[in-house]
Short mmCIF file of C-alpha atoms in Angstrom, two decimals:
data_model
loop_
_atom_site.label_atom_id
_atom_site.label_comp_id
_atom_site.label_asym_id
_atom_site.label_seq_id
_atom_site.Cartn_x
_atom_site.Cartn_y
_atom_site.Cartn_z
CA MET A 1 46.51 139.04 141.71
CA GLY A 2 42.97 137.73 141.26
CA LEU A 3 41.27 136.07 138.26
CA ILE A 4 39.28 139.15 137.24
CA GLN A 5 36.65 138.83 134.53
CA LYS A 6 35.96 141.86 132.32
CA LYS A 7 32.58 143.42 132.77
CA ASP A 8 31.72 143.68 129.15
CA GLU A 9 31.63 139.99 128.45
CA LYS A 10 28.31 138.90 126.93
CA ASP A 11 26.57 135.63 126.92
CA GLU A 12 23.20 134.04 127.88
CA ILE A 13 22.27 133.43 131.40
CA ASP A 14 19.01 132.08 132.76
CA GLY A 15 17.21 132.61 129.45
CA ILE A 16 18.61 136.12 128.98
CA GLN A 17 20.52 136.46 125.82
CA ILE A 18 23.16 139.19 126.16
CA ILE A 19 23.20 141.27 122.95
CA GLU A 20 26.31 140.93 120.76
CA ARG A 21 27.33 143.03 117.79
CA GLY A 22 25.22 142.21 114.85
CA GLU A 23 22.21 141.14 116.90
CA GLY A 24 19.00 142.95 117.54
CA PRO A 25 16.56 144.95 115.47
CA ASP A 26 19.31 146.68 113.38
CA GLY A 27 21.90 143.92 113.54
CA ASP A 28 24.11 143.31 110.57
CA GLU A 29 23.04 140.01 109.15
CA ASP A 30 26.59 139.18 108.14
CA GLU A 31 27.60 139.27 111.80
CA LYS A 32 25.02 136.76 112.98
CA ILE A 33 26.38 133.30 113.85
CA ASP A 34 24.07 130.32 113.60
CA LEU A 35 24.47 127.25 115.77
CA VAL A 36 25.63 124.07 113.91
CA ALA A 37 23.84 121.35 115.77
CA GLY A 38 26.04 118.50 116.98
CA THR A 39 29.31 120.47 117.00
CA SER A 40 28.95 121.66 120.48
CA ALA A 41 26.45 122.91 123.00
CA GLU A 42 27.31 126.56 122.68
CA HIS A 43 23.55 127.24 121.97
CA ILE A 44 23.24 127.74 125.64
CA ALA A 45 25.87 130.42 125.81
CA ALA A 46 25.29 132.14 122.34
CA GLY A 47 24.63 131.19 118.77
CA THR A 48 28.09 130.15 117.85
CA THR A 49 29.96 127.13 116.82
CA ALA A 50 33.00 125.92 118.79
CA GLU A 51 35.40 126.90 115.99
CA GLU A 52 33.88 130.39 115.68
CA GLU A 53 33.96 130.99 119.39
CA ASP A 54 37.59 129.83 119.64
CA ALA A 55 38.58 132.28 116.91
CA ARG A 56 36.64 135.14 118.56
CA LEU A 57 38.23 134.55 121.94
CA GLU A 58 41.73 134.34 120.45
CA ALA A 59 41.27 137.69 118.77
CA LYS A 60 40.03 139.31 121.90
CA ILE A 61 42.67 137.81 124.09
CA ALA A 62 45.25 139.18 121.64
CA ALA A 63 43.72 142.66 121.78
CA ASP A 64 43.62 142.66 125.61
CA ALA A 65 47.16 141.43 126.01
CA ALA A 66 48.54 143.67 123.29
CA ASP A 67 51.32 141.21 122.95
CA GLU A 68 51.76 139.20 119.79
CA ASN A 69 54.23 136.98 121.48
CA LEU A 70 51.47 135.42 123.54
CA MET A 71 49.62 134.27 120.48
CA PRO A 72 50.10 130.68 119.21
CA GLU A 73 52.30 130.16 116.18
CA GLU A 74 50.45 129.59 112.93
CA GLN A 75 50.63 126.13 111.52
CA ASP A 76 51.19 125.18 107.94
CA GLU A 77 47.88 124.52 106.16
CA ASP A 78 49.49 121.54 104.47
CA ASP A 79 50.50 119.93 107.72
CA SER A 80 48.43 116.79 107.91
CA ASP A 81 49.21 116.43 111.66
CA ALA A 82 47.78 119.81 112.32
CA ASP A 83 44.61 118.88 110.38
CA ASP A 84 44.35 115.68 112.44
CA HIS A 85 44.71 117.71 115.64
CA ALA A 86 42.04 120.12 114.56
CA SER A 87 39.58 117.44 113.78
CA LYS A 88 40.15 115.78 117.21
CA HIS A 89 39.98 119.10 119.04
CA LYS A 90 36.19 119.25 119.02
CA LYS A 91 34.43 120.82 121.92
CA THR A 92 31.88 118.93 123.88
CA MET A 93 28.91 120.25 125.81
CA ILE A 94 30.72 120.81 129.11
CA ALA A 95 32.02 124.28 128.26
CA ALA A 96 28.73 125.47 127.06
CA PHE A 97 26.58 124.17 129.89
CA VAL A 98 28.75 125.39 132.75
CA VAL A 99 30.17 128.46 131.08
CA ALA A 100 26.69 129.63 130.06
CA ILE A 101 25.81 130.23 133.66
CA VAL A 102 29.36 131.56 134.48
CA ILE A 103 29.39 134.06 131.69
CA ALA A 104 31.39 132.07 129.31
CA ALA A 105 33.54 134.29 127.11
CA VAL A 106 36.92 134.22 128.82
CA VAL A 107 38.88 137.18 127.34
CA GLY A 108 40.71 139.57 129.59
CA PHE A 109 42.33 137.66 132.34
CA PHE A 110 45.30 137.96 134.76
CA ILE A 111 47.43 134.93 135.81
CA GLY A 112 48.62 135.57 139.34
CA ASN A 113 51.71 133.91 140.84
CA GLY A 114 50.27 131.88 143.67
CA GLY A 115 53.66 131.09 145.04
CA PHE A 116 53.57 127.46 143.99
CA GLY A 117 56.69 125.70 142.94
CA GLY A 118 55.99 123.22 140.22
CA LYS A 119 56.88 121.89 136.81
CA GLY A 120 54.28 121.03 134.10
CA VAL A 121 54.38 118.36 131.55
CA GLY A 122 56.70 120.40 129.36
CA SER A 123 54.87 119.44 126.11
CA SER A 124 51.68 120.23 124.23
CA THR A 125 51.15 116.50 123.74
CA LEU A 126 50.66 114.06 126.56
CA THR A 127 51.16 110.34 126.86
CA GLU A 128 48.73 108.13 128.68
CA ASP A 129 50.90 108.10 131.83
CA GLN A 130 51.07 111.98 131.93
CA LEU A 131 47.32 112.54 132.26
CA ASP A 132 47.53 112.63 136.08
CA SER A 133 50.44 115.11 135.91
CA THR A 134 49.89 118.61 137.41
CA VAL A 135 49.43 121.28 134.79
CA ALA A 136 48.30 124.10 137.10
CA SER A 137 47.96 125.09 140.79
CA TYR A 138 45.72 127.61 142.34
CA SER A 139 44.85 129.04 145.77
CA TYR A 140 41.44 130.30 146.81
CA ASN A 141 40.87 131.79 150.20
CA GLY A 142 44.13 130.41 151.40
CA LYS A 143 43.56 126.83 150.22
CA LYS A 144 45.90 125.43 147.65
CA SER A 145 44.87 122.93 144.93
CA ASP A 146 46.51 121.22 142.03
CA ILE A 147 44.87 120.58 138.69
CA THR A 148 45.86 117.49 136.70
CA ALA A 149 45.81 117.29 132.90
CA ARG A 150 42.94 114.68 133.17
CA GLU A 151 40.81 117.04 135.28
CA ALA A 152 41.30 120.02 132.98
CA ILE A 153 40.66 118.04 129.80
CA GLU A 154 37.59 116.35 131.14
CA SER A 155 36.01 119.73 132.14
CA GLN A 156 35.52 120.54 128.55
CA TYR A 157 36.28 117.48 126.49
CA SER A 158 36.28 113.72 126.64
CA LEU A 159 39.57 111.99 126.55
CA ASP A 160 38.82 110.26 123.37
CA THR A 161 38.07 113.57 121.62
CA VAL A 162 41.66 114.87 122.19
CA LYS A 163 43.37 111.61 121.55
CA ASP A 164 45.32 111.47 118.33
CA SER A 165 46.19 108.56 116.08
CA ASN A 166 49.32 107.81 118.05
CA GLY A 167 47.49 107.38 121.31
CA ASN A 168 48.66 110.69 122.67
CA TYR A 169 46.55 113.53 124.16
CA THR A 170 46.43 117.25 123.49
CA ALA A 171 47.44 119.24 126.63
CA PRO A 172 44.64 121.41 128.02
CA SER A 173 45.07 124.99 127.04
CA SER A 174 45.40 127.92 129.41
CA ASP A 175 41.82 129.01 128.57
CA VAL A 176 40.46 125.59 129.53
CA ILE A 177 42.33 125.66 132.77
CA LEU A 178 41.12 129.16 133.64
CA SER A 179 37.53 128.16 132.92
CA TYR A 180 37.95 125.14 135.05
CA VAL A 181 39.25 127.13 138.09
CA ARG A 182 36.56 129.78 137.72
CA ASN A 183 33.83 127.09 137.71
CA LYS A 184 35.32 125.40 140.67
CA ILE A 185 35.34 128.73 142.59
CA LEU A 186 31.74 129.36 141.77
CA LEU A 187 30.71 125.86 142.67
CA ASP A 188 32.46 126.20 146.00
CA ALA A 189 30.58 129.46 146.59
CA ALA A 190 27.37 127.68 145.84
CA GLU A 191 28.27 125.01 148.32
CA ASP A 192 28.99 127.70 150.93
CA GLU A 193 25.59 129.18 150.22
CA GLY A 194 24.03 125.76 150.92
CA ILE A 195 22.81 125.34 147.40
CA THR A 196 21.98 121.86 146.21
CA VAL A 197 19.89 120.49 143.31
CA SER A 198 17.47 117.58 143.28
CA SER A 199 17.08 115.04 140.45
CA LYS A 200 13.86 116.85 139.61
CA GLU A 201 15.58 120.18 139.21
CA MET A 202 18.31 118.56 137.14
CA LYS A 203 15.71 117.13 134.87
CA LYS A 204 13.85 120.48 134.40
CA TYR A 205 17.19 122.24 133.74
CA ALA A 206 18.30 119.76 131.21
CA GLU A 207 15.02 119.81 129.30
CA ASP A 208 14.82 123.62 129.38
CA SER A 209 18.38 124.35 128.56
CA ILE A 210 19.50 121.32 126.50
CA GLY A 211 16.27 120.00 125.07
CA THR A 212 16.53 116.56 126.71
CA SER A 213 16.92 114.96 130.04
CA ASP A 214 18.17 111.72 128.62
CA TYR A 215 21.88 111.44 129.67
CA ASP A 216 22.56 108.68 127.20
CA THR A 217 21.44 110.94 124.34
CA MET A 218 23.59 113.82 125.76
CA ALA A 219 26.64 111.60 126.02
CA LYS A 220 26.21 110.31 122.46
CA GLN A 221 25.57 113.72 121.01
CA TYR A 222 28.47 115.47 122.75
CA GLY A 223 30.99 112.70 122.91
CA VAL A 224 31.16 112.29 126.69
CA SER A 225 30.31 109.56 129.11
CA LYS A 226 26.96 109.28 130.73
CA ASP A 227 28.45 110.16 134.11
CA GLN A 228 30.10 113.26 132.64
CA ALA A 229 26.79 114.34 131.08
CA LYS A 230 25.02 113.99 134.47
CA GLN A 231 27.71 115.81 136.24
CA ILE A 232 27.60 118.67 133.70
CA VAL A 233 23.89 119.10 134.26
CA ARG A 234 24.23 118.96 138.12
CA GLN A 235 26.82 121.68 138.04
CA SER A 236 25.05 123.88 135.60
CA ALA A 237 21.79 123.66 137.50
CA THR A 238 23.73 124.46 140.72
CA LEU A 239 25.26 127.58 139.14
CA GLN A 240 21.88 128.59 137.72
CA LYS A 241 20.45 128.49 141.30
CA LEU A 242 23.40 130.55 142.57
CA TYR A 243 22.90 133.11 139.79
CA LYS A 244 19.21 133.50 140.75
CA LYS A 245 20.12 133.97 144.33
CA LYS A 246 22.64 136.64 143.59
CA VAL A 247 21.10 138.41 140.65
CA GLY A 248 17.37 137.59 140.92
CA ASP A 249 15.10 135.41 138.94
CA ALA A 250 15.26 137.46 135.73
CA SER A 251 12.46 136.69 133.36
CA ALA A 252 13.32 138.99 130.45
CA SER A 253 13.17 137.30 127.14
CA MET A 254 14.09 138.55 123.71
CA PRO A 255 11.07 139.80 121.84
CA THR A 256 10.08 138.17 118.59
CA ALA A 257 9.68 140.50 115.66
CA PRO A 258 6.32 140.88 113.96
CA THR A 259 5.62 138.87 110.84
CA GLU A 260 6.39 140.96 107.73
CA PRO A 261 3.38 141.57 105.41
CA SER A 262 3.47 139.42 102.25
CA ASP A 263 3.16 142.46 100.05
CA GLY A 264 6.16 144.11 101.72
CA ASN A 265 4.26 147.23 102.47
CA GLU A 266 5.01 148.52 105.97
CA ASP A 267 1.84 150.48 106.07
CA THR A 268 -0.26 147.31 105.83
CA ALA A 269 -2.61 147.37 108.75
CA SER A 270 -4.40 144.47 110.67
CA LYS A 271 -5.84 143.67 114.03
CA ASP A 272 -2.97 141.14 114.39
CA TYR A 273 -0.43 143.93 114.48
CA ALA A 274 -2.55 145.86 117.03
CA ASP A 275 -2.72 142.62 119.22
CA TYR A 276 1.12 142.30 118.86
CA ILE A 277 1.67 145.89 120.10
CA ILE A 278 -0.77 145.48 123.12
CA ASN A 279 0.70 142.18 124.10
CA LEU A 280 4.25 143.66 124.20
CA ALA A 281 3.00 146.71 126.08
CA GLY A 282 1.35 144.53 128.76
CA ASP A 283 0.08 146.61 131.75
CA GLU A 284 0.86 149.93 130.12
CA TRP A 285 -2.21 149.53 127.91
CA ASP A 286 -5.74 150.10 129.29
CA SER A 287 -7.93 147.74 127.45
CA SER A 288 -11.13 149.19 128.95
CA LYS A 289 -10.40 152.61 127.55
CA GLY A 290 -8.44 151.52 124.46
CA THR A 291 -5.48 153.78 125.23
CA TRP A 292 -2.40 154.05 127.38
CA LYS A 293 -2.82 154.18 131.16
CA ASP A 294 -0.05 156.67 131.50
CA ALA A 295 1.08 159.17 128.82
CA ASP A 296 4.55 159.10 130.38
CA SER A 297 5.01 155.25 130.07
CA THR A 298 7.61 153.85 127.81
CA TYR A 299 5.19 152.70 124.99
CA ALA A 300 3.02 155.75 125.26
CA LYS A 301 6.00 157.93 124.59
CA ALA A 302 7.08 155.63 121.64
CA PHE A 303 3.65 156.11 120.08
CA ALA A 304 3.03 159.72 121.05
CA ASP A 305 2.94 160.79 117.43
CA ASP A 306 1.72 157.59 115.98
CA ALA A 307 -1.56 156.49 117.42
CA PHE A 308 -3.24 153.15 116.66
CA THR A 309 -6.33 151.43 117.86
CA ALA A 310 -6.98 148.15 119.50
CA ASP A 311 -8.55 146.99 116.21
CA SER A 312 -5.90 148.07 113.80
CA ALA A 313 -2.30 148.97 113.53
CA THR A 314 0.34 148.92 110.79
CA TYR A 315 3.40 146.71 110.36
CA LYS A 316 5.48 149.82 110.80
CA GLN A 317 3.83 150.52 114.14
CA ALA A 318 4.33 146.91 115.20
CA MET A 319 8.00 147.28 114.50
CA THR A 320 8.12 150.38 116.78
CA ALA A 321 6.71 148.34 119.51
CA TYR A 322 9.37 145.66 118.73
CA TYR A 323 12.21 148.18 118.94
CA THR A 324 10.81 149.47 122.21
CA ALA A 325 10.58 145.98 123.71
CA TYR A 326 14.07 145.11 122.54
CA GLN A 327 15.50 148.18 124.11
CA GLN A 328 13.95 147.24 127.41
CA TYR A 329 15.13 143.61 127.13
CA SER A 330 18.67 144.81 126.33
CA SER A 331 18.77 147.11 129.29
CA GLN A 332 17.55 144.47 131.73
CA ALA A 333 19.88 141.77 130.33
CA SER A 334 22.86 144.14 130.52
CA SER A 335 22.08 145.04 134.12
CA ALA A 336 21.75 141.44 135.09
CA SER A 337 25.06 140.52 133.40
CA SER A 338 26.91 143.40 135.14
CA LYS A 339 25.56 142.44 138.53
CA TRP A 340 26.58 138.81 138.17
CA THR A 341 30.08 139.77 136.81
CA GLU A 342 30.61 142.00 139.77
CA TYR A 343 29.71 139.10 142.11
CA ALA A 344 31.89 136.64 140.34
CA ASN A 345 34.87 139.01 140.18
CA GLY A 346 34.54 139.51 143.96
CA LEU A 347 35.25 135.76 144.25
CA TYR A 348 37.86 135.65 141.54
CA ALA A 349 39.90 138.43 143.33
CA ASN A 350 40.58 135.99 146.14
CA ALA A 351 42.27 133.53 143.77
CA ASN A 352 45.74 133.12 142.38
CA ILE A 353 46.90 130.69 139.81
CA SER A 354 50.06 129.33 138.29
CA ILE A 355 49.78 127.52 134.94
CA TYR A 356 52.69 125.29 133.79
CA GLY A 357 52.60 125.78 130.06
CA LEU A 358 50.55 128.38 128.16
CA PHE A 359 49.26 126.04 125.46
CA ALA A 360 46.80 127.17 122.85
#
């Protein structure tokens, strides 16, 4: 049985932010999630904090599995050890950078029995000498590989991050292991395609996606080593190139809403609002004639009963253009996401995995 990814997963890929509930022109403000800088690098995947994303994923996994027995047991709020574990279990940038390209939200999944015999560490807490113990094994296109606790942990955390006050380490969760395997499969596919990245491409990717190409800064901010930070960027830039090769160089970007008039009157008119509409409409507007080039074009239909001029338009009309642009963006983003997911699932279908311990 393959590692199939559900088609409705949403994220941000190559600058396209996939729309989630609560986002967009009529989104419920209460549903929006703002990034808390310094907690993780989930800004690349979506505007969530690590804790909020974990909670969302757990809820969706529970719904997909329809089996309450698969959910982790609740811990006593007064348990100081649990509090200590939670404070140490802070996500680093690795999940965000790689998973952003891989379509990060790992919800519906199948764990296939790859026919491996093996025994895991048998505990949710690892000692130093257990870090190189096998926690999972997988096969892909007939090749079998083992995954150690160290490899799984360092795919999303630094060792120090999951180390408790007693010098022990939190065992990697099944979600972490699945993400690790999926990323390995995609990276192998990129290698098969002959995809490599140069130092210049890594620098550009880091500056565009992370905001800095200084690996020391990344390491300090996200609690990883400099070598880890560099590896994360290399892998992420590689997967971005794979994405572009398979889906295309999508250039869609989420439109910015027009500035609301200070008096709150939606009928307030200005040339700025007219310029805003024309800018969004692009080639659909005939500037020499001051009207639409084609009456059947998207924007022409949106303004069929609400004409404006190149010199004046209202805030309400600007919002009509915004809704139109957002709908186009949403459609393109959804199409790109579906195409990528179909490609990734084609790879995952050739994989099987055995996980030795379903830790949360």
